Coordinates of N, CA and C in Angstrom, one line a residue:
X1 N 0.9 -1.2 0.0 CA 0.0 0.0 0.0 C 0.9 1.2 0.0
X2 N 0.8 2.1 -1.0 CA 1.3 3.6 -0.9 C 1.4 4.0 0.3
X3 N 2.7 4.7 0.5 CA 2.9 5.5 2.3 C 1.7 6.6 2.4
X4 N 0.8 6.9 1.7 CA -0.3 8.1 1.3 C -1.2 7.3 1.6
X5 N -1.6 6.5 1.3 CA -2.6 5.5 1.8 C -2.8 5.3 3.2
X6 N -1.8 4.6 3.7 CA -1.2 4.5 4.5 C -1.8 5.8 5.4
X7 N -1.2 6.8 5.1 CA -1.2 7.4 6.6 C -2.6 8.0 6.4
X8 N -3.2 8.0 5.4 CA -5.0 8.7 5.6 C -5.6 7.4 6.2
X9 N -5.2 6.5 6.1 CA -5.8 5.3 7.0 C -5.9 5.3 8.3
X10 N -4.8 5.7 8.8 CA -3.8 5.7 10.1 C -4.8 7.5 10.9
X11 N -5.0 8.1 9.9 CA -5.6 9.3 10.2 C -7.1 8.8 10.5
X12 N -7.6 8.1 9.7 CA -9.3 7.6 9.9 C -9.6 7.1 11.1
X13 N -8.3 5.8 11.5 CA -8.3 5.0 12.7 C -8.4 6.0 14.2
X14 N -7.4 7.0 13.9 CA -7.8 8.1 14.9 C -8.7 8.8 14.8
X15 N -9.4 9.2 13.7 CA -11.0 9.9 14.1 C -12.0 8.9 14.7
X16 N -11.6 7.7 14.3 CA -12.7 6.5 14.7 C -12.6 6.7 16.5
X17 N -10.9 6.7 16.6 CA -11.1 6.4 18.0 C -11.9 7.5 19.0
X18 N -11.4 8.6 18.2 CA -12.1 10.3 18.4 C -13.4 10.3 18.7
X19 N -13.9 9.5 17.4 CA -15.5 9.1 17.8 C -15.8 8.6 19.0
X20 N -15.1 7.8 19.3 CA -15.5 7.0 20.1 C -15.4 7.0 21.7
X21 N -14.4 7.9 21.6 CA -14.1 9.0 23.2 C -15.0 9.8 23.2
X22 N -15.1 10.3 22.4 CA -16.9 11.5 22.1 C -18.0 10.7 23.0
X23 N -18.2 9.5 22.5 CA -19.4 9.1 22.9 C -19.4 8.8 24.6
X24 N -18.1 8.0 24.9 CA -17.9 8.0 26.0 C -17.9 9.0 27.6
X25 N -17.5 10.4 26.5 CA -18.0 11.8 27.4 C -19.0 12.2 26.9
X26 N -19.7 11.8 26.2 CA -21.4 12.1 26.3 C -21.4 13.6 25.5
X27 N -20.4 13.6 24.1 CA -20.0 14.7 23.5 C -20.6 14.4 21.7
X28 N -22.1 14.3 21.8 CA -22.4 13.7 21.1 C -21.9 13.7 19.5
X29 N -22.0 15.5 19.6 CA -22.2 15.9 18.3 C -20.5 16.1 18.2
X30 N -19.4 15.8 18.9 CA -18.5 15.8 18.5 C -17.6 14.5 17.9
X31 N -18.7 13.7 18.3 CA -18.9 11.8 18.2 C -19.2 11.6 16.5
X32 N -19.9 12.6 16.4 CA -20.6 12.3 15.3 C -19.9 12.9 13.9
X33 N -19.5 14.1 14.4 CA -18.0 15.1 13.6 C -17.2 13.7 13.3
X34 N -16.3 13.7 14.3 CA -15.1 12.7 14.3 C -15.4 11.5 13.4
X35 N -16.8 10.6 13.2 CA -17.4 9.8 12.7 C -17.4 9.9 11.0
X36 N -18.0 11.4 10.7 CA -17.5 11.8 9.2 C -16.3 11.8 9.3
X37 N -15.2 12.4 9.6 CA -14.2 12.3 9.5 C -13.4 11.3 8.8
X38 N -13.7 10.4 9.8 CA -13.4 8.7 9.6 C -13.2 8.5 8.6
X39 N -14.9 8.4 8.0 CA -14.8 8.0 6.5 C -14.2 8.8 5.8
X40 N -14.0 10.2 5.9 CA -13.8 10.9 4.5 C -12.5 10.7 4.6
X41 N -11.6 10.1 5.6 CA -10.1 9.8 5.8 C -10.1 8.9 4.7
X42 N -11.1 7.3 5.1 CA -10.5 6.2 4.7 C -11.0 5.7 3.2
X43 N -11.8 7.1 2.8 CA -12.2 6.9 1.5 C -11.0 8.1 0.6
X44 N -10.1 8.6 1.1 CA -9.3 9.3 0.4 C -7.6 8.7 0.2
X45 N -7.9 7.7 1.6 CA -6.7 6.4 1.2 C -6.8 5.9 0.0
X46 N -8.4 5.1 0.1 CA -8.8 4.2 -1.0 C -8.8 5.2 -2.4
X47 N -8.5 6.3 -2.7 CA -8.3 7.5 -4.0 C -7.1 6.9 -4.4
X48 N -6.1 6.3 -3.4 CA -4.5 6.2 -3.8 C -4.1 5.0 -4.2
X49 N -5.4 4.0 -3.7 CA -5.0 2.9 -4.3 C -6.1 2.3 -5.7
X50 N -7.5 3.3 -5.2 CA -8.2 2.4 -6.8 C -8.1 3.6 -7.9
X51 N -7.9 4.9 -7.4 CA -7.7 6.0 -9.0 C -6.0 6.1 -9.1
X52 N -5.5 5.6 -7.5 CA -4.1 5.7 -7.9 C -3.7 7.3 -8.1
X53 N -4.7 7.9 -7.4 CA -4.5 10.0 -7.1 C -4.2 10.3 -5.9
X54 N -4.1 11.4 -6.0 CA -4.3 12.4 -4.8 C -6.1 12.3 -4.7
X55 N -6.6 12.8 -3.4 CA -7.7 12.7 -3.1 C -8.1 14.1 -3.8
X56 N -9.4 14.8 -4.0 CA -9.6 16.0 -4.4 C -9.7 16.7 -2.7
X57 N -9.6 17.7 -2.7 CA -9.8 18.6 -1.4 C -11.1 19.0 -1.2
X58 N -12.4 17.9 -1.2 CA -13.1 18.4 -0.4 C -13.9 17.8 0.7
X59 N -14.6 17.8 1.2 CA -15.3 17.1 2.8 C -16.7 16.0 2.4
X60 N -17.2 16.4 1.3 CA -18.5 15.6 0.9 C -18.2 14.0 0.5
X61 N -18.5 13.0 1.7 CA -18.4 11.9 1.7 C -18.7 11.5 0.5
X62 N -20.3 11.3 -0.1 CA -21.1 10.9 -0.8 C -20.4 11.2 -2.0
X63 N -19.4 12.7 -2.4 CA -19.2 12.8 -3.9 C -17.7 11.6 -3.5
X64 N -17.1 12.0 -2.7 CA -15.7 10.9 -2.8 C -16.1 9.4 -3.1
X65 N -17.1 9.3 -2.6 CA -17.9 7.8 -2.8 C -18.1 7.7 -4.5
X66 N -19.4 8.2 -4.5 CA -19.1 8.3 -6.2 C -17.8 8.0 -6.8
X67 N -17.5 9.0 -6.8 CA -16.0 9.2 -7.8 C -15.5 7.9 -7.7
X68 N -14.9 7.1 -6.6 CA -14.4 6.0 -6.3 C -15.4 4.4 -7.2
X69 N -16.8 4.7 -6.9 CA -17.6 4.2 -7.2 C -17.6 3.6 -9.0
X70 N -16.9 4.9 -9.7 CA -16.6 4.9 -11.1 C -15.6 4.0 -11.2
X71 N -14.9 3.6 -10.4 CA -13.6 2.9 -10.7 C -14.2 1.5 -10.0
X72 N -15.5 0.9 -10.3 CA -15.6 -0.5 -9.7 C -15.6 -0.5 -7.8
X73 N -15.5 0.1 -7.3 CA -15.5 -0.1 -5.7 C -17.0 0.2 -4.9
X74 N -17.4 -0.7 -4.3 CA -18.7 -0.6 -4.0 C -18.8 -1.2 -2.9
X75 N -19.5 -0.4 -2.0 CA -20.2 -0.7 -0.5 C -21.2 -1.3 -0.9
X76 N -21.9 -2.2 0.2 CA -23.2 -3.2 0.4 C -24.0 -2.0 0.2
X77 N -25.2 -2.2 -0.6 CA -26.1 -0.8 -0.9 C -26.7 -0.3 0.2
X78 N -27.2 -1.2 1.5 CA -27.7 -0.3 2.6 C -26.6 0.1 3.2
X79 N -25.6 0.0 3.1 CA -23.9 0.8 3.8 C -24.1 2.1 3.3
X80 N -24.4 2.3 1.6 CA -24.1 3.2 0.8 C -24.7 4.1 1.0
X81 N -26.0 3.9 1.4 CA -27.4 4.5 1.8 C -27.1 5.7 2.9
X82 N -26.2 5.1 3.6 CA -26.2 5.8 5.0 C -25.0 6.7 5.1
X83 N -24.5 6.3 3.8 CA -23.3 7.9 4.0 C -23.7 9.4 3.7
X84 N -25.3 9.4 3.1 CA -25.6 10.1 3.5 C -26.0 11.2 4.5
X85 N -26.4 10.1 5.6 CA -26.8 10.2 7.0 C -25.3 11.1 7.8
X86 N -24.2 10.4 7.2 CA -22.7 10.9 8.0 C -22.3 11.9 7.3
X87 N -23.0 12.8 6.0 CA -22.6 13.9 5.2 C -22.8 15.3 6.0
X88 N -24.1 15.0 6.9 CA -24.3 16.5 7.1 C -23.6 16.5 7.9
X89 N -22.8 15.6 9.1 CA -21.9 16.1 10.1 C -21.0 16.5 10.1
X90 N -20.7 17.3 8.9 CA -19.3 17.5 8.5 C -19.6 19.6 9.2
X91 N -21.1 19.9 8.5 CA -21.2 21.2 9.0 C -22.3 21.1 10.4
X92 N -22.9 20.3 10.1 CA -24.4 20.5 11.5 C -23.1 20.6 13.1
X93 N -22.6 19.4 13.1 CA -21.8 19.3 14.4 C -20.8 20.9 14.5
X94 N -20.4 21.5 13.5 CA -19.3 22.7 14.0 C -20.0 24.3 13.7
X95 N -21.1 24.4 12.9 CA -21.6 26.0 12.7 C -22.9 26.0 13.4
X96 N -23.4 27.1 14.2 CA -24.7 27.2 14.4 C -25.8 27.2 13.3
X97 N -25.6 28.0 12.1 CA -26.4 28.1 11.0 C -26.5 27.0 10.8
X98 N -26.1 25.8 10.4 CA -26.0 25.0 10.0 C -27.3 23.8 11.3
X99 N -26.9 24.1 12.1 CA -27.5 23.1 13.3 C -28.6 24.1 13.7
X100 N -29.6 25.2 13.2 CA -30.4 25.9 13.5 C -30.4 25.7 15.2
X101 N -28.9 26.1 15.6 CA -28.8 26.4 17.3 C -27.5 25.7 17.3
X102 N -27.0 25.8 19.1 CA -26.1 25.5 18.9 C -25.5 23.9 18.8
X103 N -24.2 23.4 18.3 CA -24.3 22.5 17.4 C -24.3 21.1 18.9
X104 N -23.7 21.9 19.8 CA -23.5 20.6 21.1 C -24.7 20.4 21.1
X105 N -26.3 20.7 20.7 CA -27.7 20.2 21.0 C -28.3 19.5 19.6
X106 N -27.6 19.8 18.5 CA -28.2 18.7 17.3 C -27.9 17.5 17.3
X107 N -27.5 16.7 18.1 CA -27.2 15.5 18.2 C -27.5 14.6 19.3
X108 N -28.3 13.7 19.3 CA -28.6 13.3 20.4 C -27.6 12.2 20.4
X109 N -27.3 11.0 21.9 CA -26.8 9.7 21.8 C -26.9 8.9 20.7
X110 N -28.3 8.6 20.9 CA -28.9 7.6 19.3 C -28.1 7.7 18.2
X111 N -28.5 9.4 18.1 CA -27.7 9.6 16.5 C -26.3 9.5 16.3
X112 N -25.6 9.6 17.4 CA -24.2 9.3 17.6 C -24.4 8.1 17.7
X113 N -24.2 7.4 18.4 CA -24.1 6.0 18.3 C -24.1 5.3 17.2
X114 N -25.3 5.8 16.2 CA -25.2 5.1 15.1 C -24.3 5.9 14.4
X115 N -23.9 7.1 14.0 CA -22.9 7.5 13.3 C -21.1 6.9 13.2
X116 N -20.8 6.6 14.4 CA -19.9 6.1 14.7 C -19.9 4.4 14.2
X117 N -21.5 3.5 14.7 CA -21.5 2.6 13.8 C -21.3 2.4 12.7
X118 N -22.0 3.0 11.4 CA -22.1 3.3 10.5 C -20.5 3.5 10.0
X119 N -20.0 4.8 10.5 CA -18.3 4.8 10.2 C -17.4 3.5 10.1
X120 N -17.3 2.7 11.5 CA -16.9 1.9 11.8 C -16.8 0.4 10.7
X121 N -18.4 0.1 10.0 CA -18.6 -0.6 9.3 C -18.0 0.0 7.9
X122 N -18.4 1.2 7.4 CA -17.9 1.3 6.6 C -16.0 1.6 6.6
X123 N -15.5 2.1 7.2 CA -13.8 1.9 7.6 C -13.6 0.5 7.2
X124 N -14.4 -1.0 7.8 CA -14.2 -2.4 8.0 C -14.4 -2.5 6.4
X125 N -15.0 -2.2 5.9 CA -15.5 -2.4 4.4 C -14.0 -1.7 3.1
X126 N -14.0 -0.9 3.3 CA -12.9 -0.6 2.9 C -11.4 -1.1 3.1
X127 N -10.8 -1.6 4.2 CA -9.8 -2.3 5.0 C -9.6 -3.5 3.8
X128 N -10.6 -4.0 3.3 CA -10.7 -5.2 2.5 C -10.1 -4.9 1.6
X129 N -10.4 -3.4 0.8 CA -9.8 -3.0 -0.4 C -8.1 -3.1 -0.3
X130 N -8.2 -2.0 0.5 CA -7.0 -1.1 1.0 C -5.8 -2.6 1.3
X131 N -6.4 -3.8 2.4 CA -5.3 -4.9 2.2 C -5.1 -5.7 1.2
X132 N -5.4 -5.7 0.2 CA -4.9 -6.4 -0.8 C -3.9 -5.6 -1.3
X133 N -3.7 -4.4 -1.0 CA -3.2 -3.7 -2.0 C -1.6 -3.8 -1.6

């Protein structure tokens, strides 16, 4: 695996863990931040090994997914479904506007919880790629 790969991987692994100390301090919406994160880490690894690029510079899960998507790489369709769900946390969890109030109240447990799930499976889903490589 490319040393670029590599370390956006290594970058993901730590937002996951981020996530997941979030949830443990009862920090929901920052559980849920860290949870996008994740993925848009470990889908910008996978840019180095299935387009064989640099990632493009921007935050929207869903389009990195796509793009990837063009080159044969595909999540289980209800996986796919749900990176929508982990899109808005990229702004709802850090701007007021965005979280109509402020952002530590748009997020309840539940919805963390499952964001961090969600991450976690999809990271596992990728790993698959990423080790053959």
């Amino acid at each position: 695996m490319r040393r670029e790969a590599q370390l956006w991987l290594k970058a993901s692994y730590e937002d996951l863990e981020d996530a997941k100390d979030a949830l443990l301090r009862k920090r929901w919406f920052r559980a849920a931040f860290f949870a996008q994160q994740a993925v848009e880490k470990v889908f910008k690894a996978l840019f180095f090994v299935i387009k064989r690029e640099e990632p493009p510079k921007i935050h929207t899960i869903t389009e990195l997914y796509l793009s990837l998507k063009e080159q044969n790489f595909s999540l289980p369709t209800e996986l796919e479904e749900k990176l929508y769900t982990l899109n808005k946390y990229y702004t709802v969890t850090r701007y007021p506007d965005a979280a109509n109030g402020l952002p530590s109240e748009a997020i309840d447990r539940e919805e963390a919880e499952k964001a961090v799930k969600i991450a976690e499976t999809v990271i596992n889903e990728c790993e698959k790629t990423l080790k053959q490589q």
